[in-house]
Coordinates of C-alpha atoms in Angstrom, one line a residue:
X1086 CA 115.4 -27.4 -58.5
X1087 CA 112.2 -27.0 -60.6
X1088 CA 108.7 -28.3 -59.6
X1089 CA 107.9 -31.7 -59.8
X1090 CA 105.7 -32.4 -62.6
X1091 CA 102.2 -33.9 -61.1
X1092 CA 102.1 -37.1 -63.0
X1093 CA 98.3 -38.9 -63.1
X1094 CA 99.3 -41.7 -60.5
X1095 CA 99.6 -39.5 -58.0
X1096 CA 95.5 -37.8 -58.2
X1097 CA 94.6 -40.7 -55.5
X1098 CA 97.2 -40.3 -53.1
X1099 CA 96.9 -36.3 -53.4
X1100 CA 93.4 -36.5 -52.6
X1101 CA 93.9 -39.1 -49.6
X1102 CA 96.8 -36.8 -48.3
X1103 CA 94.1 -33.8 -48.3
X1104 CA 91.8 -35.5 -46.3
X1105 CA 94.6 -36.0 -43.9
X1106 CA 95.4 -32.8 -44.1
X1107 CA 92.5 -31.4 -43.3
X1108 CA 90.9 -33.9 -40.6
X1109 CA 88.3 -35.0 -43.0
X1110 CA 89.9 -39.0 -43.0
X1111 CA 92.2 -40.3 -40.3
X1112 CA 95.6 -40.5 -41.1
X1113 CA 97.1 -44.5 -40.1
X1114 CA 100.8 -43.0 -39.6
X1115 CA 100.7 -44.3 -36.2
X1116 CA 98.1 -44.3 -33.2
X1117 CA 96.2 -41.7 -31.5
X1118 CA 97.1 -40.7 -28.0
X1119 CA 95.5 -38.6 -25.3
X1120 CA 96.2 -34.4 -24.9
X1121 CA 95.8 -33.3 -21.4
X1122 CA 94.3 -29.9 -21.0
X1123 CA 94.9 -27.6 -18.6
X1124 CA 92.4 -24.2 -18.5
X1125 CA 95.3 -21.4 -17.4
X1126 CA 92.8 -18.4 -16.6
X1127 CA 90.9 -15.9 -18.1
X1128 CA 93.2 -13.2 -19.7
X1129 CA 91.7 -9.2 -20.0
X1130 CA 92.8 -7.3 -22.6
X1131 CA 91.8 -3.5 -23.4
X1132 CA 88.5 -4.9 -25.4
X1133 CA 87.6 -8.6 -25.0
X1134 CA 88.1 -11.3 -22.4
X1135 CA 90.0 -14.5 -23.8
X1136 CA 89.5 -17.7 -22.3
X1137 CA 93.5 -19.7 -22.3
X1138 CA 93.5 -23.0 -21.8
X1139 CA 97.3 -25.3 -22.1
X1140 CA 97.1 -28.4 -23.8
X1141 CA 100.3 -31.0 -23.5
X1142 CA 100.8 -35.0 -24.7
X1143 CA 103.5 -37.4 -23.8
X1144 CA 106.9 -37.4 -25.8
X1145 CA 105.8 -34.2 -27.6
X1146 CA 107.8 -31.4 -29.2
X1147 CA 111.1 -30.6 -28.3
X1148 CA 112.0 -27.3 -26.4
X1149 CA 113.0 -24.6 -28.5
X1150 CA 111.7 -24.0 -31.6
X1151 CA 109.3 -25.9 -33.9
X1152 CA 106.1 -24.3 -35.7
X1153 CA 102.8 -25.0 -36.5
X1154 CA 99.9 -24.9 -39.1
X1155 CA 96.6 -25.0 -39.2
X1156 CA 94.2 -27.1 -41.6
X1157 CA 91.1 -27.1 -41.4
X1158 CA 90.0 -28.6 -37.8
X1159 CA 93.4 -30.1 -37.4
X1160 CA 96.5 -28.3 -36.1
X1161 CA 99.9 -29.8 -37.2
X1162 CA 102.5 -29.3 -34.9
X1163 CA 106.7 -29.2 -36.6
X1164 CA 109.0 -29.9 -33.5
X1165 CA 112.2 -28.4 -33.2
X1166 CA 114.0 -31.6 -33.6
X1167 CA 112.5 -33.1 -37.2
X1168 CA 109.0 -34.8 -35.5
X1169 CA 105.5 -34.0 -36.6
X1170 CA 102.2 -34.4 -35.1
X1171 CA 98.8 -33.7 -36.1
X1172 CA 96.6 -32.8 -33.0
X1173 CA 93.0 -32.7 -33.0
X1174 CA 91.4 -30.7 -30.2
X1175 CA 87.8 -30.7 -31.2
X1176 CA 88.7 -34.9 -29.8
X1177 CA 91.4 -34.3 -27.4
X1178 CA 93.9 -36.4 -29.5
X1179 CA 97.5 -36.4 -31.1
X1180 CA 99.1 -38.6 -33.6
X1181 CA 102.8 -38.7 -33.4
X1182 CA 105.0 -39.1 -36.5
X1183 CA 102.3 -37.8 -38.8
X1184 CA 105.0 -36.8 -41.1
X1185 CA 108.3 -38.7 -42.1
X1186 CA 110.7 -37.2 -39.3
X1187 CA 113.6 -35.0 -40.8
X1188 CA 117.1 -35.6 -39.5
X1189 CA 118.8 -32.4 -39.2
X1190 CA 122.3 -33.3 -38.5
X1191 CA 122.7 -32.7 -35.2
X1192 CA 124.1 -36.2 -34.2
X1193 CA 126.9 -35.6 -36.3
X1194 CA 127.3 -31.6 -35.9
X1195 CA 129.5 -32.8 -32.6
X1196 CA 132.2 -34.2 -34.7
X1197 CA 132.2 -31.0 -36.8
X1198 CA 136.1 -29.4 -38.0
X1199 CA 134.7 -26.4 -38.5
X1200 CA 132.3 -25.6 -35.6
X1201 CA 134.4 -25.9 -33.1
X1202 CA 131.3 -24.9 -30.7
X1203 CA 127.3 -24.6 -31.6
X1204 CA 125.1 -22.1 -29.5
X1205 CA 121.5 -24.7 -30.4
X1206 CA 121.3 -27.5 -32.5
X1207 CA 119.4 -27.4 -36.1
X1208 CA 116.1 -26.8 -36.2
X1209 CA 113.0 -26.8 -37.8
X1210 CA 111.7 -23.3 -38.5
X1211 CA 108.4 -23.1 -39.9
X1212 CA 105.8 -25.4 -41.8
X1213 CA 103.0 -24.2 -44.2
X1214 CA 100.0 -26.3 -45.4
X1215 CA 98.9 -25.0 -49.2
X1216 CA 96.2 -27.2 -50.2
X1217 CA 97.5 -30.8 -50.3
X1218 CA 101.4 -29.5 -50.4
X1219 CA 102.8 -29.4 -47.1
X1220 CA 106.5 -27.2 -47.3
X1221 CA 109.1 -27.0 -44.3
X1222 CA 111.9 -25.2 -43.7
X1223 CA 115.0 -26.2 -41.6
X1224 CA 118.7 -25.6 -40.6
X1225 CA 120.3 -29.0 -41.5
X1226 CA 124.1 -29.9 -40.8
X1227 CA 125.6 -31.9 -43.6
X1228 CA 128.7 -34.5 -42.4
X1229 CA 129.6 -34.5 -46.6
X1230 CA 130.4 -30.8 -46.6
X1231 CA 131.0 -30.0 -43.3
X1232 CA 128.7 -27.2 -43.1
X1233 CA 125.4 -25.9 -42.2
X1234 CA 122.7 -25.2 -44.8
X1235 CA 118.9 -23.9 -44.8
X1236 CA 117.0 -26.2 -46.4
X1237 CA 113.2 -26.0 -47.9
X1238 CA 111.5 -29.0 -48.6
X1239 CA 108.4 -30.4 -50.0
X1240 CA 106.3 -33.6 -48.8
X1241 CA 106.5 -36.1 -51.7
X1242 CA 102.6 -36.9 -52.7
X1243 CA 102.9 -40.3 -51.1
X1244 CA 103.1 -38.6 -48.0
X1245 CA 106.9 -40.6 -47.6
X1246 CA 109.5 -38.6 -48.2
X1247 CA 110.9 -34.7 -48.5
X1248 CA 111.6 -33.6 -51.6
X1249 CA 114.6 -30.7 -51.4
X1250 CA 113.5 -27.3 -53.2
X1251 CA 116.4 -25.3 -52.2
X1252 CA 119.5 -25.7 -50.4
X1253 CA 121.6 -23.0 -49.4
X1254 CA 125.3 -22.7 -49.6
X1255 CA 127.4 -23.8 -46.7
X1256 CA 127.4 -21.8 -43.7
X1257 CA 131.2 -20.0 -43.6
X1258 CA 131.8 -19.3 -39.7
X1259 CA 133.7 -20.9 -37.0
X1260 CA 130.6 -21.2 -35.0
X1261 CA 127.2 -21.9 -35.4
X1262 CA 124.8 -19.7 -33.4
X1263 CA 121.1 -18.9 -32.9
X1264 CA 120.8 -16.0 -35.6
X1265 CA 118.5 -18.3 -37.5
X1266 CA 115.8 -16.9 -38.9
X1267 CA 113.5 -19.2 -40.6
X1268 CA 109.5 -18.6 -41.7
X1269 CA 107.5 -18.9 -44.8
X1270 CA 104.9 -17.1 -46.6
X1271 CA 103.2 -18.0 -49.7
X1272 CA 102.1 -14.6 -51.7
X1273 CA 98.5 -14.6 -52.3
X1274 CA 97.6 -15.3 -56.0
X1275 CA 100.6 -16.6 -57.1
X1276 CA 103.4 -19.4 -56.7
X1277 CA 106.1 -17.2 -55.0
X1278 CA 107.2 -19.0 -51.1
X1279 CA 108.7 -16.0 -49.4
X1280 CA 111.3 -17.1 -46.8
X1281 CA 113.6 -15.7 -44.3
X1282 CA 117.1 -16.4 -43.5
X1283 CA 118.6 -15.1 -40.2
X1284 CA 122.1 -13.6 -40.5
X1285 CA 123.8 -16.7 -38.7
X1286 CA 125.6 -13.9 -36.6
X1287 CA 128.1 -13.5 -39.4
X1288 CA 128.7 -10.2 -37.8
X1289 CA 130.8 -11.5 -35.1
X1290 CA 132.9 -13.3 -38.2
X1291 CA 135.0 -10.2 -39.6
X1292 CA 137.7 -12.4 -40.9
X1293 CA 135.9 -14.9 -43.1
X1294 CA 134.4 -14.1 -46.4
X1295 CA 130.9 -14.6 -45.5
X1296 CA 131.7 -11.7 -42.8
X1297 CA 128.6 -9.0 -42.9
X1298 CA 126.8 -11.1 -45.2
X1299 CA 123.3 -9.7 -44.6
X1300 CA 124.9 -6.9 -46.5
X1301 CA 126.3 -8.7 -49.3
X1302 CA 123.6 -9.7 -52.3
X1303 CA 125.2 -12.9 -53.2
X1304 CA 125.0 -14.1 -50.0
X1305 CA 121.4 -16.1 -48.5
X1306 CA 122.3 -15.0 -45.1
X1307 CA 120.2 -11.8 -43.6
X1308 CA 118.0 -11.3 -46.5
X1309 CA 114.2 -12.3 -47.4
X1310 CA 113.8 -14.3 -50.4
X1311 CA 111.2 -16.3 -52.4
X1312 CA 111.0 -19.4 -53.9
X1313 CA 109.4 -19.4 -57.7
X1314 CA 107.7 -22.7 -57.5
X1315 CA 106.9 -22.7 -61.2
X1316 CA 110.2 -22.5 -62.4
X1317 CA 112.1 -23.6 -58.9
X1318 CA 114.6 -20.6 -58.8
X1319 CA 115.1 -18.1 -55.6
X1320 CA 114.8 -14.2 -55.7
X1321 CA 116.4 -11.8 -53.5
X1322 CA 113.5 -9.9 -52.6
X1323 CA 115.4 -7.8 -49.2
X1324 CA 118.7 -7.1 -47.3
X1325 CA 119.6 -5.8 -44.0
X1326 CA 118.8 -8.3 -41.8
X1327 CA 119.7 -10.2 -38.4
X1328 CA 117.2 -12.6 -37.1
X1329 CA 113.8 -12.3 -39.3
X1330 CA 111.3 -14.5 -37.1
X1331 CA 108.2 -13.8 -38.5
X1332 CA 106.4 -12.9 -41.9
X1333 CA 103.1 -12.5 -43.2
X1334 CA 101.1 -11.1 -46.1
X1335 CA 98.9 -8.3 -45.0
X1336 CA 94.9 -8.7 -47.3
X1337 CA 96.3 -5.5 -48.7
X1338 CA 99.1 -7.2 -50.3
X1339 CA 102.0 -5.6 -48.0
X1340 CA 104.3 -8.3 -46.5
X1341 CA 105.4 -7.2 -42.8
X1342 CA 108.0 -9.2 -40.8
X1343 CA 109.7 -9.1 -37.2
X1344 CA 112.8 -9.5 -36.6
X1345 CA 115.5 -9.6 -33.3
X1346 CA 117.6 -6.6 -33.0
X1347 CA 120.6 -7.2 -30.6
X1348 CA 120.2 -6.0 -26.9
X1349 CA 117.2 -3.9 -27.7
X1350 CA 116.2 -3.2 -31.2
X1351 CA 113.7 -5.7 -31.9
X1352 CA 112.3 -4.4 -35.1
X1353 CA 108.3 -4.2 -37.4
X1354 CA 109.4 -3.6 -40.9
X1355 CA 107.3 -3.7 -43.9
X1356 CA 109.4 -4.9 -46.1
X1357 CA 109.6 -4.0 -50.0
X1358 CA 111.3 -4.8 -52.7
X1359 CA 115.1 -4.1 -52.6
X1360 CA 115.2 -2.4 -49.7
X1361 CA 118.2 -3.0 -47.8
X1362 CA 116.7 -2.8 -43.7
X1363 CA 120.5 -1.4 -42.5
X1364 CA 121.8 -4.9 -40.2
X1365 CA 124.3 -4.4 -38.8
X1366 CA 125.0 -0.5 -39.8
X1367 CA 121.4 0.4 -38.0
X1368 CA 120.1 -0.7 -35.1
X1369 CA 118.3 0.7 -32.2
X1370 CA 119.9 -1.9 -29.8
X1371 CA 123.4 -1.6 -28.2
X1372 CA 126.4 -3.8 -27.8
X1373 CA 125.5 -7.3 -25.4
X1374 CA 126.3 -6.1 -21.7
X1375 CA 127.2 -2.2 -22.8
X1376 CA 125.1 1.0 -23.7
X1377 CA 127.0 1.2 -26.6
X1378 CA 125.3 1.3 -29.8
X1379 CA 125.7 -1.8 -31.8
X1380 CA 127.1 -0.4 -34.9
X1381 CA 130.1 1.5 -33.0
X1382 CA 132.0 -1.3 -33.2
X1383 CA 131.8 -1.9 -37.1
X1384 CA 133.6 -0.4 -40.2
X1385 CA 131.7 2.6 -41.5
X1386 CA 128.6 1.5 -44.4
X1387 CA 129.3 1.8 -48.0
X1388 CA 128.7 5.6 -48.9
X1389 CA 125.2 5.7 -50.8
X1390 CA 123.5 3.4 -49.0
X1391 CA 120.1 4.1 -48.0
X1392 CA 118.5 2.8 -45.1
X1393 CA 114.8 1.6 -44.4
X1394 CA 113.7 2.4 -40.9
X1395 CA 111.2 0.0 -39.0
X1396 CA 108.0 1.0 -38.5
X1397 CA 108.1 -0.2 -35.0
X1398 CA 111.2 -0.9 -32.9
X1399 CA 110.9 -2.8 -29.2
X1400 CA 113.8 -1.2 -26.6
X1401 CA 114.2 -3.5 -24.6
X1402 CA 114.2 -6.7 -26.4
X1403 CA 111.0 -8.7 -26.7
X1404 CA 112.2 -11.0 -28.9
X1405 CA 109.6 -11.0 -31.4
X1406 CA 108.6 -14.4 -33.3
X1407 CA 105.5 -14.8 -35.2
X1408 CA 103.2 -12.0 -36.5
X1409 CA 99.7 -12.8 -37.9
X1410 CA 96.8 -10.4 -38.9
X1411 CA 93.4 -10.9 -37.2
X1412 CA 90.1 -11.4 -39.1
X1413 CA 86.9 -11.7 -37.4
X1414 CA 88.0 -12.4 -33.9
X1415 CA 86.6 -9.4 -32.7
X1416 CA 85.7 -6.0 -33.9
X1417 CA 87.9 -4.0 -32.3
X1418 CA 91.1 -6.3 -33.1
X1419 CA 90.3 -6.5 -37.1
X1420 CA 93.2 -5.9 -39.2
X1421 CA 95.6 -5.7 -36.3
X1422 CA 98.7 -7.7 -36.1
X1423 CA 99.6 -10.4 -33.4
X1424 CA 103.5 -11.1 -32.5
X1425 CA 104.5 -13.6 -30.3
X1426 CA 107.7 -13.1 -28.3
X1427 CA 110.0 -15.0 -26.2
X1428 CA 111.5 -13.1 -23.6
X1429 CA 109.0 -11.0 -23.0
X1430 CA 106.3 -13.9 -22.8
X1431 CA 103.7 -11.7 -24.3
X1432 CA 101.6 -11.5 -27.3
X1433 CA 101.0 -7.9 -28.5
X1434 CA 98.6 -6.6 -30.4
X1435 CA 99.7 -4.1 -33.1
X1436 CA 97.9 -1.3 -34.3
X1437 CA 98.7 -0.7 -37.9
X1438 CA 97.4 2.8 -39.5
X1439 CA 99.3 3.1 -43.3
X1440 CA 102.7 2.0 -42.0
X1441 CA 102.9 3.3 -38.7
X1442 CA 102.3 1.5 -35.3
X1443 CA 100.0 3.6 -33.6
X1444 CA 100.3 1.1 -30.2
X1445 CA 101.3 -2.0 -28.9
X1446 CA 98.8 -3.8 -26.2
X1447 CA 100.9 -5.8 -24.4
X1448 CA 98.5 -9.4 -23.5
X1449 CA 101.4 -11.3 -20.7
X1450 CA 100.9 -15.0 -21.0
X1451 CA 104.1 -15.7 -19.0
X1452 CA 105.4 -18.4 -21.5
X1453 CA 107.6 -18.3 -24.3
X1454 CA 105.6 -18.3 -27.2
X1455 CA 107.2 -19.7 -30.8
X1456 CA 104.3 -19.3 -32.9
X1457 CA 100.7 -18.6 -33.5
X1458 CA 98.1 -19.1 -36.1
X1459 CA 94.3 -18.1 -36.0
X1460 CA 92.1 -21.0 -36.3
X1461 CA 88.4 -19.3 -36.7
X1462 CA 87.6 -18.0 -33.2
X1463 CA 90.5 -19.4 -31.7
X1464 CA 94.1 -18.2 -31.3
X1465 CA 96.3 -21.3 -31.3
X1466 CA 99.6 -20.7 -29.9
X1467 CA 102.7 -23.2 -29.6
X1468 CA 105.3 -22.7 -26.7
X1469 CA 108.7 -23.1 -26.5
X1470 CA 108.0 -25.8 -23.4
X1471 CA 106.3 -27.5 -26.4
X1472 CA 102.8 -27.3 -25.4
X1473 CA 100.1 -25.5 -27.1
X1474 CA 97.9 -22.7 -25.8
X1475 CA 94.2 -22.0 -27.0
X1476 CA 92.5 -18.4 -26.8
X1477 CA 89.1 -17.9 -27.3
X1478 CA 86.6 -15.1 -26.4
X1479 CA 85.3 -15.7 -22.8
X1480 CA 82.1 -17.4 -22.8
X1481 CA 80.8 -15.7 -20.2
X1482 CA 82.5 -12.4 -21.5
X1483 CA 83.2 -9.1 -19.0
X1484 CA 83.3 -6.7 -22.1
X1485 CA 80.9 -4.5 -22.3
X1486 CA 78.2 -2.5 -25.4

């Protein structure tokens, strides 16, 4: 679907939905309502003290899942289940359904024919604020087809309604499992939305013909696209993988990702332009409850094929979600990449040198963390409990000259 054209009636309510946006005019979707804060502790690291503190509001996001943006002095907050909010912490305050909710499906997934079991319901993967357009992506079940799509949608410049900008083909398995994927990144200097699409587990599904689709080009499943939003057509850009959770544009241009391996295997690529990242034919994890290595189990990898190695692997699994690079938190993290995880309940900081890892610093928050952003000095962090975390550099810092 191309671009919408912007049409002149529409230069008011683009401007009002900016201010919104970005905190500079209330927004009148519905009332404002206390966040309690909590201040966790104060969390040393190898060069700089953070302050945490937990911040949490009635009703709020759902568990598992969700994302978050940051414009401005406002942080918008996607649940897992199709809900919005826009939480201002400068006030202490939340607005609930500061978007039009999404309905995913999930209702009516029950009475699916074809997935005769579902590991999680849909969800909402990622949301990214450009300006005064507001894009979301999402696993959505459709009752009409029977099937699960990935969905990426648009806010309507009323600030009403989701305008579709791709919809993937139905999702060919018996089952519908947690191998989502899900996150967007808009290439600096142009109009190309990079997304991820996780590989639905399709590996398990050796008898269908979507079977080993991260491997097969036609396919959306396993492979990082973009989305031309000039012209309104998707791009392969790479293949080769299972469950891409995070991706960002580095200032240097490279675009790096993390994805879940199997049991172990969790993986830092940098990923490039045709390269096929070997899911499932590489991996350093193993078979679930076995030492033995995943691909064992598989037929043998087209001959020819050439591989991309990581350029950081996690044995055992952390399960790696967001990754964001740091600018002027501290002088010693500058450039360095941030990954959330969930089971390991960390953050670490990565750092780069060319494309290799030189070391992971391990930061334990003992939560499940789904996403981060950087908002100036702060480190905003959104759980999977559904409450947010705030980091910021000790005031009374124990770092040393």
């Amino acid at each position: 679907m191309s671009e919408m054209p912007r049409m002149p009636g529409t230069r008011r309510a683009l401007i009002a939905l900016l201010m919104a946006l970005t905190g500079a005019v209330a927004c009148a979707a519905a009332p404002e309502a206390p966040i309690s804060t909590t201040e966790v502790s104060v969390r040393t690291t190898a060069y700089v003290s953070l302050w945490m503190r937990e911040h949490t509001w009635q009703n709020g996001p759902s568990a598992r899942g969700g994302a978050l943006a940051v414009a401005g002095r406002m942080v918008w907050v996607a649940s897992g289940d199709g809900r919005f909010f826009r939480v201002d912490l400068a006030r202490g305050v939340v607005q609930a359904d500061a978007l039009p909710a999404i309905d995913l499906g999930s209702r009516a997934l029950a009475g699916s024919r074809r997935y005769k079991s579902f590991e999680v319901p849909p969800r909402v993967h990622d949301i990214l604020l450009d300006g005064s357009d507001v894009y979301v992506c999402f696993n959505q079940y459709a009752a009409s087809t029977d099937s699960i799509h990935f969905n990426i949608a648009r806010l309507a410049p009323d600030g009403r309604t989701w305008t579709t900008l791709y919809r993937s083909v139905g999702l060919d398995a018996p089952m519908y499992t947690m191998g989502n994927g899900g996150r967007l990144a808009l290439q600096p200097g142009t109009r190309r939305l990079f997304f991820t699409v996780g590989d639905q587990s399709l590996d398990r599904h050796r008898d269908s013909p979507s079977a080993l689709a991260a491997q097969k080009p036609g396919l959306p499943w396993g492979k990082v696209s973009y989305l031309d939003l000039q012209d309104g057509r998707v791009h392969p850009y790479s293949l080769g993988h299972r469950n891409p959770q995070g991706l960002t544009f580095l200032d240097d241009g490279r675009l790096v990702a993390s994805e879940h391996g199997p049991q172990g295997g969790d993986e830092i690529n940098i990923i490039r332009e045709g390269g096929n990242y070997g899911w499932p034919y590489r991996s350093y994890g193993t078979e679930y409850g076995s030492y033995l290595e995943y691909r064992s189990s598989l037929p043998p990898p087209p001959a020819g094929v050439t591989f991309v190695e990581p350029v950081y692997a996690f044995v055992p699994s952390v399960a790696p979600t967001q990754v964001v690079q740091m600018k002027g938190f501290h002088a010693r993290w500058e450039g360095d990449l941030l990954l959330g995880t969930l089971k390991a309940q960390t953050l670490f900081r990565l750092k780069l040198d060319g494309d290799r890892v030189v070391y992971a610093e391990p930061i334990p928050l003992e939560r499940r963390l789904r996403d981060l952003r950087q908002m100036g000095d702060t480190l905003v962090v959104l759980t999977d409990t559904g409450s947010l975390l705030t980091l910021r550099r000790n005031p009374k810092p124990l770092d040393r000259p």
